[in-house]
Amino acid sequence: MDVLKLLHKMTIEEKIGQLMQLAPFFFIKDLEIEVAGHVSDIGINQKKIFQSGSVLGIGNAEEMIEVQKKYLNQSRLQIPLIFMADIIHGYETIFPVPLALSCSWNPQLAYQMARVSASEASAAGIHVTFSPMADLSRDPRWGRVVEGFGEDAYLSSSFVKQMVKGYQNGDISQPGNLASCVKHFAAYGAVEAGRDYNTVDVSRLFLHQYHLTGYKAAIDAGAKMIMTAFNLVDGVPSTVNSYLLREVLRDQWKFQGVTISDYDSLHQIIEHGCAQDNKEAALLGIEAGLDIEMASSCYVNYLPELINEKMVDIKLVDEAVLRILELKNEVGLFDNPFKGANPKLEKELIHSKEHLKTVKEISDECSVLLKNNHVLPLKKDAKIALIGPYAQSRSTNGSWSWHGKRELNSTLEEALIKDGVIPVITLNVESKEKISDQEIEVLKTAEYVIIAIGEDAYESGEARSKTDLSIPRKQVTLIQLCKDLGLKCVVVIYSGRPLILDQVLEADALLYAWFLGSQTNESISDVLFGKVNPSGKLTMSFPRNVGQIPVYYNYFNTGRPKREGIQNEFVSYYLDLPNSPLFPFGYGLSYSSFKYKDLILSQDEIYPSDELCVKVEITNQSDVSGYETIQLYIRDYVSKIARPIKELKGFKKIWFEKQSSQIVEFKVNLNDLMIIDANGNQFFEYGKFAVMVGPNSEDVQSKDFRLIKESEL
Ligand code: BGC
């Protein structure tokens, strides 16, 4: 299709229609989808509805076909709708929530997850997914940490890239592939106090060094779209922020794809106090380079008069429309407006054996063993009780699983029984007060108790900010009771964010289960009984209490660092807590036990063109084969822009047979020593660096090397 020719045939109204995205029920009244906010009354008539360019969310292939047919029946130029939706961690077969997925430290799994998600969603008639979420966050009060890949830019970017590659698979015109829309540009994860939609105030330096890296990684991987964020950046709403949308995105990153607002966020700039009305919002949006307006109607209602009044140059509209038409063309919609939609295939794929198998394999790498006092793995013939408010819960899909059917998930009790473990008693209770004397007598006959606690799936996700992240008091009483009864306590925690675990440390074993999707409890049962050796490691630091937030591994030294063993009160510390988190970034246990030998560097001086080879011999000293994730961090000791005390620059997840050793090798090059300045430019400085290697961000061995000029030879 020659989209430029097509553009020339379009009326102004038809062009502006392409810039609007609506929910399916605008086209067919009885179609409902899960949407946030009020959308039914946005002041548009039937004619405008049938000129809009895209759809947000769709129930299934049949509905897509119905909407598309109805739309095309009324379309003068036969420009098909493009269907977009939030396929965040699976379509109907649900995968681990992204934060859990990142704990696998295996970005290849993100690729696999995205492939399966894309195949199901494409068969359901979806063309674009609003994923991945590349927002970096260090604040677990923010409920949306569940949608991201943790606190670190490097690790998160590795996952983001694979998600994009997995969705798009190199060719978005093929059925089974989706175009990827990375979000929420920019710095949404930095909302103050972790309160969703709140103000963001980050320096340009941190914006470029940390927050922008994930979106950039997605675009470098070929993402076709980018969604703006709800928040301000430099006092200007991201949705109309021309620094972000023009200077960074178009000029610096050369992004050619389509930009889209978040839900109603163009209209919301009035609430931000940055536009007096919808008309001004439309003006600011189009000037800043916002192409599609999601779920509000500033463009469609006001761009025509703004163009008439010569306030807006039609060229701006043309540019936006052209990008949208190009995307539609690339998806193949002009050849087949029903691209992908296949009701029969959809039914075959969703929840298929094959897909569930992939979910299970991925889930097995995501839960994180935080403590194990020689109780795990459990023996199947041991006397085991199962208690806690999540002992019989099927709600394991987590946030953004609108198509996932939780009734298809197994409860932990069912998963144990399937594995041949019949609990001496199952008590689906939230506190010890709910347990009768009689039940206590049965409980006492057990040797081990699995206590399933945490937070509900609806407590994390969008608009799910919390100030109290403690394990609820009531749930803690269950552990206390079982301890008093002399039982060995294995605590399984379901959650979409890091919780405060100080009250549950008494447990003999702690397994952080997250929400792993359709196979959560099958996976947890396999970990508990040793069929699966846990290998997940944390990708967000776990705070000791809420007052410590934000706590993250790549902090700065400050001018007054606290040094062990030196008494000085005028240093950067708390009177009542250590600075360190309860569980650090990168931490997670295994049933294997790994020993690291001394670190070996190929040189202690390198030139910019050199590669430093870093080696360490690691031995699995146990009789259990398993994965170890080896992490490499770098510190730049002296630079005109202060650098953090360490930054992740490499990791390898390696399988070790029992009682075996391997030499693990990393290459460090100039790329790993680069600094990004406040304008987003990269540079390096000669001088002294440290390279650190270890099983987590705290437990590292360190060696220094120097980056020197060729002339220093
Ligand atoms: C969320 C986005 C999402 C959009 C469309 C918004 O409320 O912030 O992440 O893609 O809704 O569902």
XYZ file of C-alpha atoms and ligand atoms in Angstrom:
725
model
C 0.000 0.000 0.000
C 1.309 3.438 -0.887
C 0.454 5.136 2.374
C 1.541 8.566 1.192
C -0.955 8.404 -1.653
C -3.586 7.252 0.787
C -2.781 10.172 3.081
C -3.405 12.594 0.239
C -6.876 11.173 -0.280
C -7.882 11.666 3.336
C -10.017 14.532 4.622
C -8.811 16.422 7.675
C -11.435 14.627 9.777
C -10.336 11.235 8.516
C -6.729 12.078 9.303
C -7.516 13.247 12.801
C -9.632 10.139 13.379
C -6.518 8.026 12.969
C -5.072 9.788 16.010
C -7.813 8.521 18.311
C -7.913 5.195 20.137
C -11.136 3.859 21.593
C -12.345 0.806 23.491
C -14.317 -1.799 21.489
C -17.638 -1.026 23.126
C -17.761 2.259 21.264
C -18.282 0.230 18.115
C -20.446 -2.526 19.520
C -22.244 -1.486 22.640
C -22.424 -4.801 24.431
C -18.682 -5.527 24.257
C -17.054 -4.989 27.598
C -13.345 -4.975 28.333
C -11.331 -4.300 31.417
C -10.329 -0.658 31.243
C -9.191 1.790 33.859
C -11.217 4.930 34.347
C -14.326 6.409 32.762
C -14.435 6.216 29.042
C -18.026 6.048 27.984
C -18.606 9.765 27.887
C -15.905 11.524 25.913
C -18.185 13.652 23.810
C -17.857 12.098 20.387
C -20.564 11.241 17.897
C -21.079 8.112 15.856
C -19.326 9.592 12.820
C -16.172 10.344 14.801
C -16.227 6.916 16.416
C -16.223 5.318 13.005
C -13.286 7.458 11.903
C -11.026 6.466 14.772
C -7.838 4.623 13.989
C -7.333 2.018 16.674
C -8.929 -0.068 19.384
C -7.824 -0.603 22.961
C -8.383 -4.175 24.147
C -10.552 -6.815 22.581
C -12.240 -9.897 23.984
C -11.275 -12.493 21.381
C -10.879 -13.172 17.652
C -14.610 -13.287 17.001
C -15.133 -9.878 18.573
C -12.212 -8.439 16.654
C -13.641 -9.708 13.379
C -17.060 -8.318 14.285
C -15.701 -4.870 15.171
C -13.436 -4.695 12.119
C -16.261 -5.708 9.755
C -18.665 -3.219 11.220
C -16.032 -0.497 11.046
C -14.984 -1.191 7.462
C -18.625 -1.225 6.361
C -18.721 2.428 7.223
C -15.227 3.420 6.168
C -14.881 5.500 3.012
C -11.227 4.706 2.399
C -11.194 1.202 3.907
C -8.414 1.974 6.351
C -8.616 -0.860 8.883
C -8.529 -0.422 12.627
C -5.411 -1.619 14.409
C -6.059 -3.524 17.661
C -3.858 -2.896 20.675
C -4.008 -4.381 24.165
C -2.106 -4.971 27.370
C -0.558 -8.396 26.971
C 1.855 -8.043 29.831
C 2.776 -11.550 30.967
C 0.724 -13.772 28.766
C -2.592 -13.576 27.004
C -4.695 -16.376 28.425
C -1.886 -18.699 29.416
C -0.372 -16.601 32.156
C 3.345 -16.365 32.868
C 5.168 -15.071 35.953
C 4.642 -11.367 36.567
C 7.552 -9.425 34.995
C 9.236 -8.706 38.344
C 9.250 -12.443 39.081
C 10.448 -13.200 35.576
C 13.410 -10.888 36.065
C 14.378 -12.934 39.157
C 15.218 -15.778 36.798
C 18.172 -13.695 35.585
C 17.512 -15.464 32.314
C 16.383 -12.983 29.632
C 15.973 -15.837 27.181
C 12.871 -16.769 29.170
C 11.436 -13.336 28.432
C 11.856 -14.102 24.765
C 10.028 -17.421 25.153
C 7.249 -15.848 27.171
C 6.789 -13.120 24.590
C 6.644 -15.687 21.785
C 3.855 -17.618 23.462
C 2.004 -14.431 24.456
C 2.251 -13.168 20.897
C 0.994 -16.392 19.349
C -2.117 -16.445 21.561
C -2.829 -12.727 21.361
C -2.321 -12.599 17.619
C -4.775 -15.445 17.127
C -7.188 -13.370 19.211
C -6.858 -10.537 16.708
C -4.461 -8.263 18.574
C -1.706 -6.483 16.651
C 0.136 -4.405 19.222
C 0.922 -5.132 22.854
C 1.479 -2.398 25.415
C 4.529 -4.171 26.711
C 7.253 -4.263 27.930
C 7.099 -1.798 30.787
C 10.626 -0.449 31.015
C 10.070 1.830 34.006
C 12.846 1.529 36.530
C 11.775 1.676 40.140
C 13.419 1.535 43.498
C 10.229 1.922 45.455
C 8.171 -1.142 46.354
C 5.379 1.067 47.655
C 4.622 1.649 43.984
C 2.300 -1.197 43.017
C 3.535 -1.201 39.439
C 6.975 -2.538 40.347
C 5.267 -5.852 39.596
C 5.159 -4.912 35.887
C 8.833 -4.063 35.587
C 12.127 -5.907 35.722
C 13.563 -4.591 38.943
C 15.794 -1.784 40.124
C 18.750 -2.120 37.794
C 19.005 -0.513 34.371
C 21.362 -3.089 32.891
C 19.407 -6.149 33.971
C 16.064 -4.598 33.171
C 17.245 -3.620 29.688
C 18.338 -7.193 28.999
C 14.787 -8.372 29.682
C 13.162 -5.503 27.813
C 15.168 -6.318 24.685
C 14.198 -9.957 24.695
C 10.547 -9.118 25.254
C 10.530 -6.882 22.186
C 12.355 -9.461 20.101
C 10.019 -12.190 21.256
C 6.838 -10.271 20.442
C 7.954 -9.000 17.069
C 10.076 -11.944 15.978
C 11.633 -9.846 13.238
C 8.450 -9.454 11.195
C 5.226 -7.992 12.547
C 3.333 -8.826 9.373
C 3.345 -12.517 10.233
C 0.398 -13.987 12.124
C 1.667 -15.017 15.536
C 3.763 -11.875 15.957
C 2.855 -8.603 17.677
C 4.262 -5.114 17.461
C 5.664 -3.990 20.784
C 4.842 -0.686 22.474
C 7.315 0.094 25.238
C 6.034 2.207 28.140
C 5.751 4.544 30.107
C 8.017 7.214 28.691
C 9.456 8.538 30.946
C 10.517 7.838 34.510
C 7.083 6.732 35.689
C 8.810 4.395 38.162
C 10.151 7.410 40.046
C 6.780 8.641 41.319
C 7.297 10.370 44.634
C 6.705 8.233 47.706
C 5.669 5.370 45.450
C 2.190 6.861 45.043
C 0.859 6.019 41.619
C 0.384 8.901 39.147
C 2.295 11.192 41.536
C 4.907 13.815 40.704
C 8.284 12.783 39.342
C 11.311 14.947 39.890
C 14.533 13.411 38.649
C 17.667 15.154 37.496
C 18.493 15.081 33.795
C 21.553 13.098 34.799
C 19.589 10.334 36.484
C 16.979 10.483 33.756
C 19.616 9.599 31.180
C 21.751 7.339 33.326
C 18.976 5.192 34.717
C 15.417 5.902 33.709
C 15.751 6.226 29.955
C 17.949 3.179 29.415
C 15.088 0.665 29.302
C 12.998 2.535 26.726
C 16.102 3.050 24.639
C 16.902 -0.666 24.826
C 13.402 -1.448 23.555
C 13.743 0.971 20.674
C 17.176 -0.358 19.787
C 15.582 -3.810 19.721
C 13.081 -2.489 17.180
C 9.967 -1.645 19.253
C 7.425 -0.028 16.940
C 5.662 2.169 19.460
C 6.228 4.036 22.691
C 3.644 5.106 25.278
C 4.015 8.257 27.300
C 3.735 8.329 31.083
C 1.151 9.954 33.331
C 3.750 11.924 35.254
C 5.610 15.194 34.889
C 9.214 15.335 33.802
C 10.887 18.682 34.464
C 7.457 20.034 35.351
C 5.937 19.161 31.971
C 3.568 16.175 31.589
C 5.400 13.428 29.692
C 2.500 13.238 27.247
C 3.226 16.741 25.945
C 6.893 16.905 26.812
C 8.717 17.952 23.678
C 12.128 17.433 25.238
C 11.258 13.753 25.633
C 9.173 13.263 22.516
C 11.181 15.334 20.075
C 14.715 15.913 21.334
C 15.350 12.567 22.986
C 13.095 10.240 21.049
C 13.272 11.591 17.518
C 16.498 13.591 17.405
C 18.794 11.572 19.652
C 17.351 8.082 19.318
C 16.086 8.452 15.745
C 12.828 6.693 16.616
C 10.588 6.404 13.558
C 7.627 4.658 15.157
C 4.344 5.762 16.676
C 3.883 7.538 19.995
C 0.720 7.059 22.055
C -0.535 8.689 25.223
C -1.378 6.655 28.284
C -5.005 6.227 29.160
C -6.669 9.648 29.062
C -3.313 11.254 29.825
C -3.606 13.957 27.168
C -6.814 15.187 28.720
C -5.244 14.889 32.177
C -2.737 17.629 31.491
C -5.582 19.962 32.413
C -5.548 18.459 35.930
C -1.766 18.834 35.957
C -2.390 22.533 35.497
C -0.539 22.668 32.190
C -3.445 23.337 29.833
C -6.592 25.312 30.433
C -8.868 23.075 28.379
C -9.035 20.188 25.907
C -8.257 22.508 23.035
C -4.987 23.641 24.564
C -4.212 20.021 25.472
C -4.666 19.074 21.795
C -2.367 21.897 20.730
C 0.354 20.920 23.192
C 0.062 17.241 22.303
C 0.441 17.616 18.565
C 3.215 20.179 18.935
C 5.144 17.900 21.253
C 4.911 14.955 18.844
C 2.179 12.827 20.393
C 0.621 10.709 17.638
C -2.239 8.715 19.175
C -4.470 9.925 21.963
C -5.725 7.007 24.019
C -9.244 7.151 25.420
C -9.807 10.884 25.410
C -11.008 13.180 22.661
C -8.945 16.371 22.658
C -7.537 15.756 19.170
C -10.720 14.650 17.519
C -12.763 17.479 18.954
C -10.280 20.334 18.699
C -7.614 19.700 16.075
C -9.982 20.642 13.208
C -10.574 24.105 14.606
C -6.926 24.517 15.615
C -5.976 23.802 12.011
C -8.638 26.217 10.733
C -7.385 28.916 13.047
C -3.832 28.270 11.781
C -2.751 27.410 15.299
C -1.661 23.966 14.145
C 0.162 23.231 10.941
C -1.500 20.330 9.113
C 2.027 19.035 8.500
C 2.184 17.937 12.125
C -1.013 15.936 11.734
C 0.187 14.464 8.455
C 3.428 13.290 10.035
C 1.565 11.551 12.842
C -0.994 9.967 10.497
C 1.718 8.776 8.177
C 3.475 6.992 11.014
C 0.221 5.284 11.981
C -0.553 4.257 8.408
C 2.961 2.929 8.027
C 2.498 0.802 11.125
C -0.794 -0.544 9.787
C 0.917 -1.281 6.519
C 3.788 -3.043 8.231
C 1.358 -5.164 10.214
C -0.207 -6.100 6.895
C -3.665 -4.754 7.636
C -4.232 -3.327 4.170
C -3.768 -6.809 2.753
C -5.718 -8.521 5.483
C -7.669 -6.350 7.937
C -8.273 -9.428 10.110
C -4.582 -10.216 10.341
C -3.907 -12.946 12.853
C -7.488 -13.323 14.084
C -8.328 -16.993 14.010
C -11.022 -18.226 16.401
C -10.148 -21.882 15.877
C -6.410 -21.410 16.396
C -7.091 -19.163 19.362
C -8.996 -21.959 21.085
C -6.286 -24.479 20.285
C -3.472 -22.297 21.584
C -4.793 -20.850 24.797
C -3.920 -22.937 27.793
C -2.542 -25.610 25.459
C -0.353 -28.323 26.965
C 2.609 -26.935 25.119
C 2.085 -23.408 26.429
C 1.505 -24.566 29.988
C 4.717 -26.557 29.781
C 6.599 -23.396 28.794
C 4.979 -21.495 31.658
C 6.022 -24.197 34.096
C 9.614 -24.275 32.878
C 9.836 -20.508 33.158
C 8.156 -20.409 36.567
C 10.686 -22.909 37.903
C 13.425 -20.300 37.523
C 11.596 -17.410 39.158
C 10.788 -18.083 42.803
C 13.494 -16.975 45.216
C 14.647 -19.005 48.201
C 15.542 -16.453 50.854
C 16.241 -18.683 53.825
C 16.745 -22.378 54.344
C 17.691 -23.768 57.698
C 18.239 -27.283 56.379
C 14.521 -27.956 56.014
C 14.096 -27.771 52.269
C 13.683 -29.710 50.134
C 10.972 -31.563 52.038
C 10.530 -35.299 51.775
C 7.232 -36.407 50.339
C 6.660 -38.944 53.097
C 7.209 -36.399 55.878
C 4.203 -35.359 57.954
C 3.256 -32.017 56.514
C 0.506 -29.562 57.369
C -0.595 -26.719 55.099
C -1.998 -23.507 56.522
C -2.442 -19.842 55.678
C -4.806 -17.600 53.738
C -3.332 -18.689 50.381
C -3.326 -22.439 51.024
C -6.380 -22.837 48.815
C -6.119 -19.760 46.653
C -6.222 -19.877 42.856
C -5.487 -16.204 42.559
C -1.927 -16.639 41.379
C -1.993 -14.842 38.028
C -1.066 -11.412 39.366
C -1.876 -8.016 37.954
C -2.634 -7.498 34.227
C -3.934 -10.931 33.476
C -7.340 -9.824 32.246
C -7.730 -12.870 29.994
C -6.235 -15.328 32.472
C -8.827 -17.568 34.054
C -7.862 -18.051 37.632
C -10.362 -20.884 38.056
C -8.032 -22.982 35.902
C -5.131 -22.557 38.327
C -4.347 -25.110 41.009
C -4.295 -24.173 44.647
C -1.181 -25.058 46.598
C -3.134 -27.826 48.308
C -4.166 -29.300 44.958
C -0.625 -29.053 43.618
C 0.738 -30.886 46.656
C -1.881 -33.597 46.338
C -1.113 -33.986 42.627
C 2.493 -34.537 43.679
C 1.426 -37.255 46.082
C 1.656 -35.193 49.244
C -1.461 -35.366 51.396
C -1.264 -32.751 54.141
C -2.206 -34.020 57.609
C -4.411 -30.965 57.738
C -5.116 -27.964 55.489
C -6.280 -24.797 57.186
C -7.153 -21.945 54.893
C -6.997 -19.348 57.671
C -5.460 -15.902 57.964
C -4.657 -15.932 61.688
C -4.111 -18.286 64.574
C -7.363 -17.148 66.189
C -9.230 -18.948 63.421
C -7.751 -22.313 64.383
C -9.763 -24.453 66.823
C -8.254 -26.509 69.667
C -9.163 -29.656 67.830
C -7.357 -28.478 64.704
C -4.335 -27.594 66.801
C -4.218 -31.176 68.021
C -4.018 -32.405 64.410
C -1.529 -29.689 63.507
C 0.732 -30.943 66.284
C 0.976 -34.338 64.614
C 2.856 -32.746 61.714
C 6.587 -32.334 61.603
C 6.636 -29.564 59.004
C 4.126 -26.884 58.182
C 3.910 -24.988 54.918
C 2.510 -21.539 55.660
C 1.121 -19.779 52.576
C 0.992 -16.035 53.221
C 1.677 -12.677 51.528
C -0.560 -10.229 49.738
C -3.475 -10.667 47.358
C -2.916 -10.394 43.632
C -5.053 -7.235 43.513
C -2.727 -5.476 45.992
C -0.027 -4.859 43.410
C -0.356 -3.328 39.956
C -1.709 -0.044 38.698
C -3.209 2.233 41.359
C -2.105 -0.228 44.053
C 0.332 1.857 46.054
C 0.771 1.006 49.721
C 2.528 2.599 52.661
C 2.595 -0.493 54.845
C 4.474 -3.342 53.244
C 4.682 -5.567 56.293
C 3.358 -9.073 56.282
C -0.041 -8.612 57.966
C 0.132 -9.134 61.730
C -2.538 -11.800 61.553
C -0.468 -13.883 59.192
C 2.571 -13.563 61.431
C 0.583 -15.159 64.276
C 0.401 -18.343 62.213
C 4.187 -18.632 62.196
C 4.358 -17.905 65.900
C 1.770 -20.552 66.668
C 3.555 -23.187 64.610
C 6.887 -22.319 66.166
C 5.325 -22.660 69.611
C 4.015 -26.058 68.602
C 7.550 -27.059 67.698
C 6.889 -27.424 63.970
C 9.436 -26.646 61.301
C 7.996 -23.706 59.407
C 8.317 -23.351 55.650
C 6.880 -19.983 54.688
C 5.745 -19.420 51.101
C 5.096 -15.785 50.241
C 2.882 -14.723 47.339
C 3.352 -11.123 46.324
C 3.826 -8.708 43.448
C 6.404 -6.537 45.207
C 9.109 -6.783 47.859
C 7.414 -6.944 51.252
C 8.937 -6.212 54.641
C 9.986 -9.587 55.971
C 11.449 -8.745 59.375
C 8.504 -10.393 61.143
C 8.820 -13.703 59.359
C 12.528 -14.338 59.734
C 11.794 -16.844 62.476
C 10.646 -19.233 59.791
C 12.962 -22.161 59.063
C 12.629 -21.610 55.343
C 11.357 -18.685 53.281
C 10.385 -19.053 49.658
C 9.343 -15.919 47.765
C 6.826 -17.284 45.282
C 5.626 -14.038 43.641
C 2.719 -14.636 41.258
C 3.922 -17.083 38.673
C 0.765 -17.327 36.606
C -1.003 -20.455 35.392
C 1.486 -22.900 36.918
C 2.383 -21.110 40.131
C 1.597 -23.816 42.615
C 2.838 -26.682 40.457
C 6.164 -24.882 40.367
C 6.164 -24.056 44.080
C 5.402 -27.666 44.980
C 8.284 -28.877 42.801
C 10.632 -26.436 44.517
C 9.453 -27.404 47.993
C 10.016 -31.098 47.297
C 13.272 -30.699 45.412
C 12.169 -31.725 41.941
C 13.226 -28.217 41.010
C 16.315 -26.646 42.537
C 15.499 -22.957 43.129
C 17.629 -20.537 41.146
C 15.813 -17.182 41.321
C 17.682 -14.161 42.650
C 16.199 -10.850 43.696
C 16.135 -7.966 41.254
C 14.935 -5.442 43.820
C 16.543 -4.933 47.204
C 14.229 -5.933 50.044
C 14.041 -3.101 52.584
C 14.195 -3.680 56.326
C 11.328 -1.283 56.816
C 9.404 1.288 54.791
C 11.471 4.144 56.239
C 14.517 2.785 54.423
C 12.934 3.202 50.965
C 14.495 3.797 48.506
C 17.191 1.253 49.230
C 19.144 -0.053 46.245
C 22.467 -1.681 45.565
C 24.027 0.923 43.273
C 24.065 3.756 45.768
C 26.664 6.527 45.957
C 29.411 6.644 48.492
C 28.487 10.175 49.716
C 31.092 12.509 51.209
C 30.562 10.911 54.598
C 30.240 7.190 54.105
C 29.808 4.928 57.087
C 32.845 2.704 57.482
C 32.740 -0.526 59.425
C 34.596 -0.397 62.734
C 35.045 3.378 62.790
C 33.106 5.311 65.402
C 31.809 8.575 63.974
C 28.259 9.747 64.306
C 28.459 12.420 61.577
C 28.262 9.982 58.720
C 25.517 8.891 56.367
C 23.560 6.343 58.380
C 20.403 5.732 60.401
C 20.272 5.728 64.176
C 17.890 2.805 64.183
C 18.812 0.577 61.235
C 21.749 -0.493 59.104
C 21.946 1.124 55.668
C 21.885 -2.235 53.956
C 18.674 -3.914 52.862
C 17.366 -7.055 54.538
C 18.017 -9.049 51.353
C 20.227 -7.456 48.719
C 19.847 -7.183 44.976
C 21.039 -10.373 43.335
C 20.430 -12.537 46.393
C 18.852 -15.976 46.313
C 19.694 -19.444 47.636
C 19.850 -22.814 45.973
C 19.894 -26.423 47.179
C 23.387 -26.604 45.729
C 26.282 -24.891 47.451
C 28.687 -22.902 45.359
C 32.202 -21.911 46.251
C 33.990 -19.112 44.429
C 37.798 -19.255 44.116
C 39.949 -16.141 43.757
C 39.214 -13.717 40.980
C 41.772 -13.609 38.161
C 42.181 -10.611 35.833
C 44.045 -10.982 32.554
C 45.787 -7.607 33.080
C 45.833 -4.896 35.662
C 46.028 -2.172 33.013
C 44.041 -1.945 29.801
C 43.816 0.417 26.842
C 40.463 1.631 25.565
C 40.643 -0.848 22.701
C 41.432 -3.805 25.007
C 39.253 -6.376 26.586
C 39.841 -7.337 30.174
C 39.287 -11.003 30.828
C 37.871 -11.761 34.275
C 37.885 -15.363 35.449
C 36.683 -17.181 38.499
C 36.541 -20.868 39.225
C 33.307 -21.960 40.849
C 32.595 -25.323 42.399
C 29.260 -26.864 43.192
C 30.277 -28.590 46.396
C 26.957 -30.296 46.895
C 25.294 -33.422 45.623
C 22.563 -31.416 43.950
C 22.956 -30.118 40.411
C 21.709 -26.597 39.900
C 21.997 -23.153 38.401
C 24.170 -20.379 39.731
C 23.930 -16.786 38.535
C 27.322 -15.156 38.672
C 27.229 -11.367 38.736
C 29.868 -8.895 37.624
C 29.939 -5.339 38.938
C 32.184 -2.388 38.105
C 33.176 0.645 40.125
C 34.748 3.721 38.643
C 36.681 5.198 41.569
C 37.224 8.716 40.282
C 35.229 10.626 37.710
C 34.042 14.192 37.303
C 30.503 12.810 37.627
C 30.373 10.698 40.778
C 29.773 7.011 40.109
C 27.913 4.491 42.270
C 29.860 2.125 44.491
C 29.050 -0.657 42.039
C 27.059 -1.215 38.884
C 26.004 -4.473 37.317
C 27.764 -4.938 33.987
C 27.460 -8.631 33.367
C 25.861 -11.848 34.580
C 25.847 -15.492 33.607
C 23.422 -18.150 34.660
C 25.212 -21.459 34.467
C 24.186 -25.033 35.175
C 26.544 -26.939 37.466
C 26.360 -30.676 37.781
C 26.727 -31.893 41.358
C 30.298 -31.861 42.684
C 31.605 -30.084 39.599
C 33.692 -27.027 38.854
C 33.765 -24.582 35.973
C 35.843 -21.567 35.160
C 33.486 -18.711 34.422
C 34.802 -15.975 32.211
C 33.613 -12.416 31.597
C 34.987 -9.854 29.191
C 35.021 -6.225 30.262
C 35.455 -3.592 27.577
C 35.163 0.139 27.147
C 31.403 -0.087 26.842
C 31.191 -1.260 30.435
C 33.216 1.712 31.619
C 31.153 4.374 29.899
C 29.499 7.213 31.741
C 26.330 8.943 30.529
C 26.091 12.669 31.126
C 23.041 14.851 31.742
C 22.456 15.230 27.985
C 22.566 11.546 27.328
C 26.057 11.597 25.817
C 28.477 8.828 26.622
C 32.095 9.341 27.556
C 34.841 7.583 29.474
C 37.663 8.615 31.747
C 41.024 7.004 32.281
C 41.913 5.846 35.754
C 41.270 3.218 38.376
C 38.303 0.848 38.373
C 37.259 -2.135 40.434
C 35.769 -5.265 39.006
C 33.703 -7.346 41.396
C 32.282 -10.814 40.981
C 29.967 -12.706 43.278
C 26.704 -14.548 43.873
C 24.874 -11.319 44.817
C 25.528 -7.593 45.005
C 26.908 -7.666 48.563
C 28.937 -10.810 48.613
C 31.592 -9.970 46.029
C 35.316 -10.268 45.572
C 36.984 -7.236 44.112
C 40.132 -6.494 42.093
C 41.352 -3.194 40.722
C 42.574 -2.372 37.241
C 43.414 0.808 35.353
C 42.233 2.167 32.055
C 45.261 3.866 30.525
C 46.139 5.886 27.436
C 48.133 4.206 24.675
C 50.897 6.759 25.351
C 51.227 5.540 28.960
C 52.754 2.328 27.675
C -1.908 2.015 32.024
C -1.128 1.511 30.837
C -1.999 0.686 29.943
C -3.226 1.497 29.558
C -4.146 0.771 28.607
C -3.232 2.636 31.641
O -4.010 2.907 32.729
O -1.115 2.949 32.720
O -0.017 0.785 31.260
O -1.284 0.261 28.833
O -3.934 1.829 30.726
O -4.819 -0.240 29.209
